[in-house]
Amino acid sequence: MEAQLNELKTEALEKIKAATNVKELTAVRVAYLGKKGPITDLLKGMGKLPAEERPKMGALVNVVREEVTAQLEERMVILEEQAINEKLQSETIDITLPGRPVKTGNAHPLTRVVEEIEDLFISMGYEVEEGPEVEKDYYNFEALNLPKGHPARDMQDSFYISEDILLRTHTSPVQARTMEAKGGEPIKIICPGKVYRRDNDDATHSHQFTQIEGLVIGEDIRMSDLKGTLSVFAKKMFGDDREIRLRPSFFPFTEPSVEMDISCFKCGGEGCNVCKKTGWIEILGAGMVHPNVLEMAGYDSKRLTGFAFGMGPERIAMLKYGIEDIRHFYTNDVRFLSQFERTEV
Amino acid sequence: MLVSIKWLKEYVNTQDLPPAELGEKITRSGIEVDAVIDRSEGLSNIVVGYVESCEKHPEADKLAICQVNVGGTVDQIICGAPNIAAGQHVIVARPGATLPGGMKIKKAKLRGEESNGMICSLQELGIEGKLVPKAYAEGIYVLPENAEVGSDVLTNFDLDDTVLELGLTPNRADAMSMLGVAYEVGAILEEEVKLPEITYKEAEDKASSMLTLHIDSPEDNPLYVAKVVRGIEVKESPMWLQQRLMASGVRPHNNVVDITNYVLMEYGQPLHAFDYDLLETGNITVRHAKTDELITTLDGNERKLSLNNLVITNGKKPVALAGVMGGANAEVSKDTTTIVIESAYFASGSIRQTSKEHNLRSDASSRYEKGVDPNRVIPAAERAAQLLSEIAGGEVLAGSVIFDQLKREERIVKVSPDFINSRLGMKIRFDDMLGILNRLQFKTEAMNNQLVISVPTRRQDIQIEEDIIEEIARLYGYDEIPSTLPETATTPGGLSPYQLKRRIVRSYLEGAGLLQATTYSLTSEKSATQFAMKHTELTRLLMPMSEERSTLRQSLLPHLLESVTYNTARRTDSVALYETGSVFLKGHDELLNEEEHVAVAMTGLWLDNSWQGEKKAVDFFVLKGIVEGLGDKLGIALDFERGEMDGLHPGRTAYITLDGHRIGIIGQLHPSEQKVRDLKTTIVMELSLAELFKEHTGPLKYTQVPRYPSITRDIALVLSKIVEAGTIEKLIRSAGGKLLKDVRVFDLYEGDNLEAGKKSVAFSLTYFDPEKTLTDEEVTAAHEKVVARLKDSGAELRS
């Protein structure tokens, strides 16, 4: 019987070794260790042995069973791993195929520029004020030191709806309205919005465009405060190494009036096609609020002073992104709009 | 304003600065120099030639063979100009010469004949055609007889000059003259200004013996000076005068007209010359025109006048539209021998009105509109008299005929140095301030720590203290201003709730896959009200530039759809755009009710993942889902009720409602609208943000995460097709009791297995009790109530 047992063991171990997959090995387990297997049969047949041989035989059978079981388990681990590997192998995908697209939209480039400017000034304590696009002549012109018949009205050819109502030609009426509403109190606002002028649409003109203006009124606001504020703006918007320069200019609602240039962000001031070889790029107009404007809105211009500035997001976007035609902003070509998706951070 | 530097040097020392540097200095201190134009750019080897003979080319009708003395040698040159003739002094570009645009002159053979250079027109030297004297507009330019043969044309005829193009702001009317620019440059460079010396010999006869003057409207014409000059020979002006005018952008005509233009450019004072004999009456009367009075102006147009227009008359009929343009009836011609020179001060408002009324702008009117220097009216007349006597051989009658009620005192502005420094945030020394005012030639006294400044009348723009601040700051240099930040109380800053919500809407829609578009507010009358939710009167512009941009929009969709078509026409088949912007509705007062809306238009594929076999075209429910999500984002429960609108599919349109109030519309474009717009299936939506944002959703509060499981039961119903799922859903919710937490449609079937006119809708009902785990019995009890209610309402349960 012992010989029979050893033979069985050898046979089982060989079969274990020969099994090439989990299924075959499971069959081996069932065949040798299962309830109907030869080892179980041997154990069952022990009853026929003389009583003194039983413990020895029992131990022997157990040793064989344990060894077969151990070998089988060991083999099972290997085959299972092999099976997993085969499965993984068969599941390999072409990871270069495109992913399932996530549909994303994005803001219009003008919104992008306006919001960037808004956020910058909000961080400096400004509030955002808006006003009507169809405006009274009073707020658009008169309250801004542009009485009827003033030659500077020609600078802004307007769309009138009636003698006293027009499409605003700039966002400055929002300043006039805010000043009137604040009744002599300090102000710190930024005013974005659409404006309209009688221009034929071409690559550099648009009858509708956007502006964003700022106004600060308080005690002892100085021209140096305007320069400092614009300098912060220029550096944040166009890069830390930007320099600014002010040039005298004229706006009826400010005195003194200036235009601000920034050192060219493309060539750094060397001269290139963006700055037209001058090293400087004109960015905005600004000035100290004209005393007439303050007085008309009920401010004591001896006690409170202020500065204002205004710029065109179209121009800034065109410079910043190198856009060649202002009409792109209003045509809404998807191939144009979708270029303004990614962050620049 | 175009400023010839050569000419400018007559009045002020420009310190021989290179033109670009001078331009930069002018720009930095006040007046923007838009361009620095080198008149000799690209020109070389251009000499005076004398045409000794001129014969027809044997092989070409239009060409002439000329023998031209170019100084020392006589060269044969072929010329095609119609006005070439022997005995002319001409401009010759010799072989090796260059002309603007990079043209190089070489020896050549033209139809077998040798040509050693080119005889040039002024256009070929880079002068704009509209500035070339009419006599030479179609051919070569003929130089005066005294031109030295072989000499350099550029240096002899002032073409070696640079012109500064000034971009003048409306306040700097003072710089619309060479003298004004000279004062500005003098202030910048700290140089004196030399005024022209005016001397000429007067005749014994007095001007008043030939001319009488009557001013009928002194308020609009407080000063009028007339001089009479006789014995004039009207001819071409000398070269220097022609060149200066052309450099200033003025076309030379004849010596009389050229002199009035020259003085206009020099003094900024408009002048007019009348033919004395054509004036007929020896009288000048200035008055307002009579209604419907007629005048033919120098441009050949007959104009019907109004009471607003100031006219110069001969006592009977108008001979000029005052300050704007002369009349054809007293125009100076080559037969003129005696002229009246007018120099006057006309009120800017009057000229502005006339100029606007007749849509007529001239060099004169643009200066009057902005205000001329009252102290230059008389000197300008004298200057013209001098030039007429020097250049046109005229004899100037003694004295002037003059009407003068014009006040012309200098304005006094007082300002304290402390005020100046506090407004600028600077510490400019008192002496420096005085020095700058001195450079500007503003007479200044210091009294009681105040500067008392007399502003010359040429600077009408200087009126208040702040104007003085600007003058001082700009000449001191804006670069010297330090950079500070306002020392005001810190304010929090930020967006209003409305602005914040608008940003949320934008970023949500962008996250949902829509691109933001921006379209025009002005549209055609026809499309202004299309898709408008509220119908109000149209708002039209008084003077639109085109019908396409004549009326304010009442809906965003027409233009947004145009943008969609623009894209599909360029083979972008899938387009999903949104826009936020105002629509303009008639309001209660004169201003409009501007209501901000958001609109969406989408067409083509919504999902395109072709290689995995996933493709989904946009449909009503894609956009509805976006709108529902928007409501969730804002914490607002939006509802949808069946709706209708012209241009939308009658069965696929819904109103978007909030608390039973319609605030928007959503739908598929009507097939015929799609066809008109050349679009495939297109879904649109427009919603009033103003209405949407009225709802304040308040603070967000957390509800405990459920600790007990929920239980789901499904019901499938067979319904008549006309019954809306929404109705059934409401029924289920009302019958479900407090344990029913959610109802969702999870299947819709309208296929063959059903009776005609029926559909099957399956709902999934979620029951949940926050307090405990629900038992099967509890759920069954609640669910049976729902089933019973559905049966009562006639719905058929599907097994």
GROMACS .gro file of C-alpha atoms in nm, chain A residues 97-101 103-108 111 115 118-119 122 125-130 132-136 149-155 159-163 165 167 177 188 194 196 198-201 206-208 216 218 221-225 227-229 231-232 245-250 255-259 282 288 290-291 301-302 305 307 329-335 337-338, chain B residues 24 27-30 32 169-171 352 361 369-370 419 422-425 464-467 469-470 474 478-488 491-495 499 502-503 506 510-522 539-545 549 552-553 563 566-567 570 572 575 577 579-582 584 590-592 594 605-609 611-612 614:
model
  184
   97LEU     CA    1  -0.669   5.640  -2.999
   98PRO     CA    2  -0.846   5.966  -2.913
   99GLY     CA    3  -1.027   6.003  -2.582
  100ARG     CA    4  -1.396   6.056  -2.553
  101PRO     CA    5  -1.426   6.426  -2.623
  103LYS     CA    6  -1.731   6.940  -2.504
  104THR     CA    7  -1.591   7.268  -2.382
  105GLY     CA    8  -1.672   7.623  -2.479
  106ASN     CA    9  -1.495   7.939  -2.383
  107ALA     CA   10  -1.537   8.309  -2.333
  108HIS     CA   11  -1.519   8.558  -2.617
  111THR     CA   12  -1.487   8.911  -2.234
  115GLU     CA   13  -1.274   9.028  -1.705
  118GLU     CA   14  -1.208   9.397  -1.401
  119ASP     CA   15  -1.046   9.144  -1.172
  122ILE     CA   16  -1.137   9.466  -0.817
  125GLY     CA   17  -1.069   9.786  -0.434
  126TYR     CA   18  -1.269   9.900  -0.736
  127GLU     CA   19  -1.635   9.821  -0.794
  128VAL     CA   20  -1.779   9.745  -1.136
  129GLU     CA   21  -2.046   9.987  -1.255
  130GLU     CA   22  -2.257   9.954  -1.566
  132PRO     CA   23  -2.747  10.201  -2.030
  133GLU     CA   24  -2.620  10.175  -2.386
  134VAL     CA   25  -2.895  10.404  -2.506
  135GLU     CA   26  -2.814  10.723  -2.323
  136LYS     CA   27  -2.922  11.080  -2.276
  149GLY     CA   28  -2.190  12.276  -3.026
  150HIS     CA   29  -1.856  12.187  -2.864
  151PRO     CA   30  -1.603  12.112  -3.138
  152ALA     CA   31  -1.478  11.805  -2.955
  153ARG     CA   32  -1.814  11.639  -3.013
  154ASP     CA   33  -1.687  11.581  -3.364
  155MET     CA   34  -1.432  11.339  -3.222
  159PHE     CA   35  -2.598  10.754  -3.361
  160TYR     CA   36  -2.893  10.961  -3.241
  161ILE     CA   37  -3.236  10.816  -3.177
  162SER     CA   38  -3.393  11.152  -3.102
  163GLU     CA   39  -3.251  11.495  -3.041
  165ILE     CA   40  -3.118  11.031  -2.693
  167LEU     CA   41  -2.630  10.529  -2.846
  177ARG     CA   42  -2.429  10.881  -1.354
  188LYS     CA   43  -1.355  10.396  -0.709
  194LYS     CA   44  -2.047   9.838  -2.541
  196TYR     CA   45  -2.125  10.292  -3.066
  198ARG     CA   46  -2.076  10.631  -3.675
  199ASP     CA   47  -1.788  10.451  -3.840
  200ASN     CA   48  -1.785  10.229  -4.143
  201ASP     CA   49  -1.678   9.882  -4.043
  206SER     CA   50  -1.620   9.910  -3.592
  207HIS     CA   51  -1.949  10.092  -3.540
  208GLN     CA   52  -1.987   9.890  -3.221
  216VAL     CA   53  -1.133  10.744  -0.875
  218GLY     CA   54  -1.134  11.130  -0.332
  221ILE     CA   55  -0.610  11.254  -0.558
  222ARG     CA   56  -0.300  11.356  -0.751
  223MET     CA   57  -0.172  11.304  -1.100
  224SER     CA   58   0.103  11.089  -0.951
  225ASP     CA   59  -0.172  10.856  -0.824
  227LYS     CA   60   0.052  10.740  -1.300
  228GLY     CA   61   0.108  10.488  -1.020
  229THR     CA   62  -0.226  10.317  -1.081
  231SER     CA   63   0.178  10.157  -1.392
  232VAL     CA   64   0.040   9.876  -1.174
  245ARG     CA   65   0.513  10.684  -2.030
  246LEU     CA   66   0.254  10.958  -2.034
  247ARG     CA   67   0.207  11.195  -2.324
  248PRO     CA   68  -0.003  11.511  -2.315
  249SER     CA   69  -0.336  11.477  -2.489
  250PHE     CA   70  -0.684  11.620  -2.481
  255GLU     CA   71  -0.749  11.832  -1.743
  256PRO     CA   72  -0.461  11.766  -1.765
  257SER     CA   73  -0.521  11.485  -2.013
  258VAL     CA   74  -0.270  11.222  -2.111
  259GLU     CA   75  -0.224  10.919  -2.326
  282GLU     CA   76  -0.040  10.346  -2.710
  288MET     CA   77  -0.746  11.436  -1.397
  290HIS     CA   78  -1.209  11.825  -1.517
  291PRO     CA   79  -1.343  12.055  -1.243
  301SER     CA   80  -1.383  12.040  -0.701
  302LYS     CA   81  -1.162  12.225  -0.453
  305THR     CA   82  -1.031  11.556  -0.704
  307PHE     CA   83  -0.861  11.074  -1.213
  329PHE     CA   84  -1.470   9.003  -3.283
  330TYR     CA   85  -1.819   9.033  -3.426
  331THR     CA   86  -1.824   8.763  -3.696
  332ASN     CA   87  -1.810   8.479  -3.445
  333ASP     CA   88  -1.619   8.237  -3.662
  334VAL     CA   89  -1.580   7.927  -3.447
  335ARG     CA   90  -1.227   7.887  -3.579
  337LEU     CA   91  -1.348   8.206  -3.104
  338SER     CA   92  -1.223   7.864  -3.005
  369GLU     CA   93   0.960  11.315  -3.066
  372THR     CA   94   0.500  11.454  -2.922
  373ARG     CA   95   0.628  11.415  -2.569
  374SER     CA   96   0.540  11.766  -2.468
  375GLY     CA   97   0.198  11.814  -2.614
  377GLU     CA   98   0.125  11.413  -3.124
  514THR     CA   99  -0.667  11.753  -3.068
  515PRO     CA  100  -0.961  11.998  -3.084
  516ASN     CA  101  -0.822  12.214  -2.804
  697ARG     CA  102  -2.014  12.552  -3.722
  706ARG     CA  103  -1.589  12.180  -4.448
  714GLU     CA  104  -1.517  12.655  -3.574
  715LYS     CA  105  -1.240  12.607  -3.325
  764PHE     CA  106  -0.200  12.407  -0.580
  767SER     CA  107  -0.055  11.923  -0.486
  768ARG     CA  108  -0.256  11.837  -0.795
  769LEU     CA  109   0.044  11.686  -0.968
  770GLY     CA  110   0.192  11.513  -0.664
  809ILE     CA  111  -0.867  12.764  -1.574
  810GLU     CA  112  -0.603  12.673  -1.321
  811GLU     CA  113  -0.596  12.312  -1.437
  812ASP     CA  114  -0.503  12.429  -1.786
  814ILE     CA  115  -0.115  12.286  -1.445
  815GLU     CA  116  -0.113  12.096  -1.771
  819ARG     CA  117   0.384  11.888  -1.998
  823TYR     CA  118   0.548  11.387  -1.752
  824ASP     CA  119   0.837  11.151  -1.694
  825GLU     CA  120   0.919  11.355  -1.385
  826ILE     CA  121   0.585  11.278  -1.221
  827PRO     CA  122   0.638  11.012  -0.953
  828SER     CA  123   0.423  10.700  -0.931
  829THR     CA  124   0.206  10.682  -0.621
  830LEU     CA  125  -0.119  10.511  -0.532
  831PRO     CA  126  -0.430  10.691  -0.403
  832GLU     CA  127  -0.419  10.734  -0.027
  833THR     CA  128  -0.789  10.681   0.013
  836THR     CA  129  -1.253   9.972  -0.012
  837PRO     CA  130  -1.343   9.608  -0.059
  838GLY     CA  131  -1.429   9.630  -0.426
  839GLY     CA  132  -1.600   9.351  -0.613
  840LEU     CA  133  -1.886   9.251  -0.833
  844GLN     CA  134  -2.257   9.077  -1.217
  847ARG     CA  135  -2.376   8.680  -1.501
  848ARG     CA  136  -2.026   8.539  -1.467
  851ARG     CA  137  -2.116   8.247  -1.864
  855GLU     CA  138  -1.893   7.753  -2.147
  856GLY     CA  139  -1.849   7.445  -1.929
  857ALA     CA  140  -2.151   7.300  -2.103
  858GLY     CA  141  -1.969   7.330  -2.435
  859LEU     CA  142  -2.092   7.661  -2.574
  860LEU     CA  143  -1.870   7.929  -2.728
  861GLN     CA  144  -1.942   8.287  -2.638
  862ALA     CA  145  -2.034   8.504  -2.933
  863THR     CA  146  -2.075   8.881  -2.958
  864THR     CA  147  -2.301   9.032  -3.221
  865TYR     CA  148  -2.418   9.381  -3.312
  866SER     CA  149  -2.700   9.556  -3.130
  867LEU     CA  150  -2.808   9.736  -3.445
  884THR     CA  151  -3.642  10.200  -3.202
  885ARG     CA  152  -3.484  10.340  -3.516
  886LEU     CA  153  -3.180  10.562  -3.554
  887LEU     CA  154  -3.244  10.909  -3.688
  888MET     CA  155  -2.969  10.874  -3.947
  889PRO     CA  156  -2.867  10.511  -3.992
  890MET     CA  157  -2.562  10.434  -4.202
  894ARG     CA  158  -2.786   9.869  -3.898
  897LEU     CA  159  -3.210   9.831  -3.212
  898ARG     CA  160  -3.262   9.460  -3.160
  908SER     CA  161  -2.334   8.372  -3.689
  911TYR     CA  162  -2.170   8.208  -4.120
  912ASN     CA  163  -1.999   7.905  -3.967
  915ARG     CA  164  -1.768   7.764  -4.395
  917THR     CA  165  -1.815   7.403  -3.957
  920VAL     CA  166  -2.188   7.501  -3.395
  922LEU     CA  167  -2.290   7.952  -2.955
  924GLU     CA  168  -2.438   8.536  -2.622
  925THR     CA  169  -2.526   8.763  -2.335
  926GLY     CA  170  -2.633   9.112  -2.427
  927SER     CA  171  -2.902   9.373  -2.408
  929PHE     CA  172  -3.384   9.727  -2.636
  935GLU     CA  173  -3.748  10.849  -2.308
  936LEU     CA  174  -3.475  10.599  -2.227
  937LEU     CA  175  -3.527  10.246  -2.340
  939GLU     CA  176  -3.257   9.763  -2.179
  950LEU     CA  177  -2.354   6.708  -3.362
  951TRP     CA  178  -2.356   6.749  -2.988
  952LEU     CA  179  -2.147   6.441  -2.926
  953ASP     CA  180  -1.906   6.310  -3.183
  954ASN     CA  181  -1.700   6.015  -3.076
  956TRP     CA  182  -1.461   5.564  -3.360
  957GLN     CA  183  -1.648   5.435  -3.057
  959GLU     CA  184  -2.114   5.740  -3.041
   0.00000   0.00000   0.00000
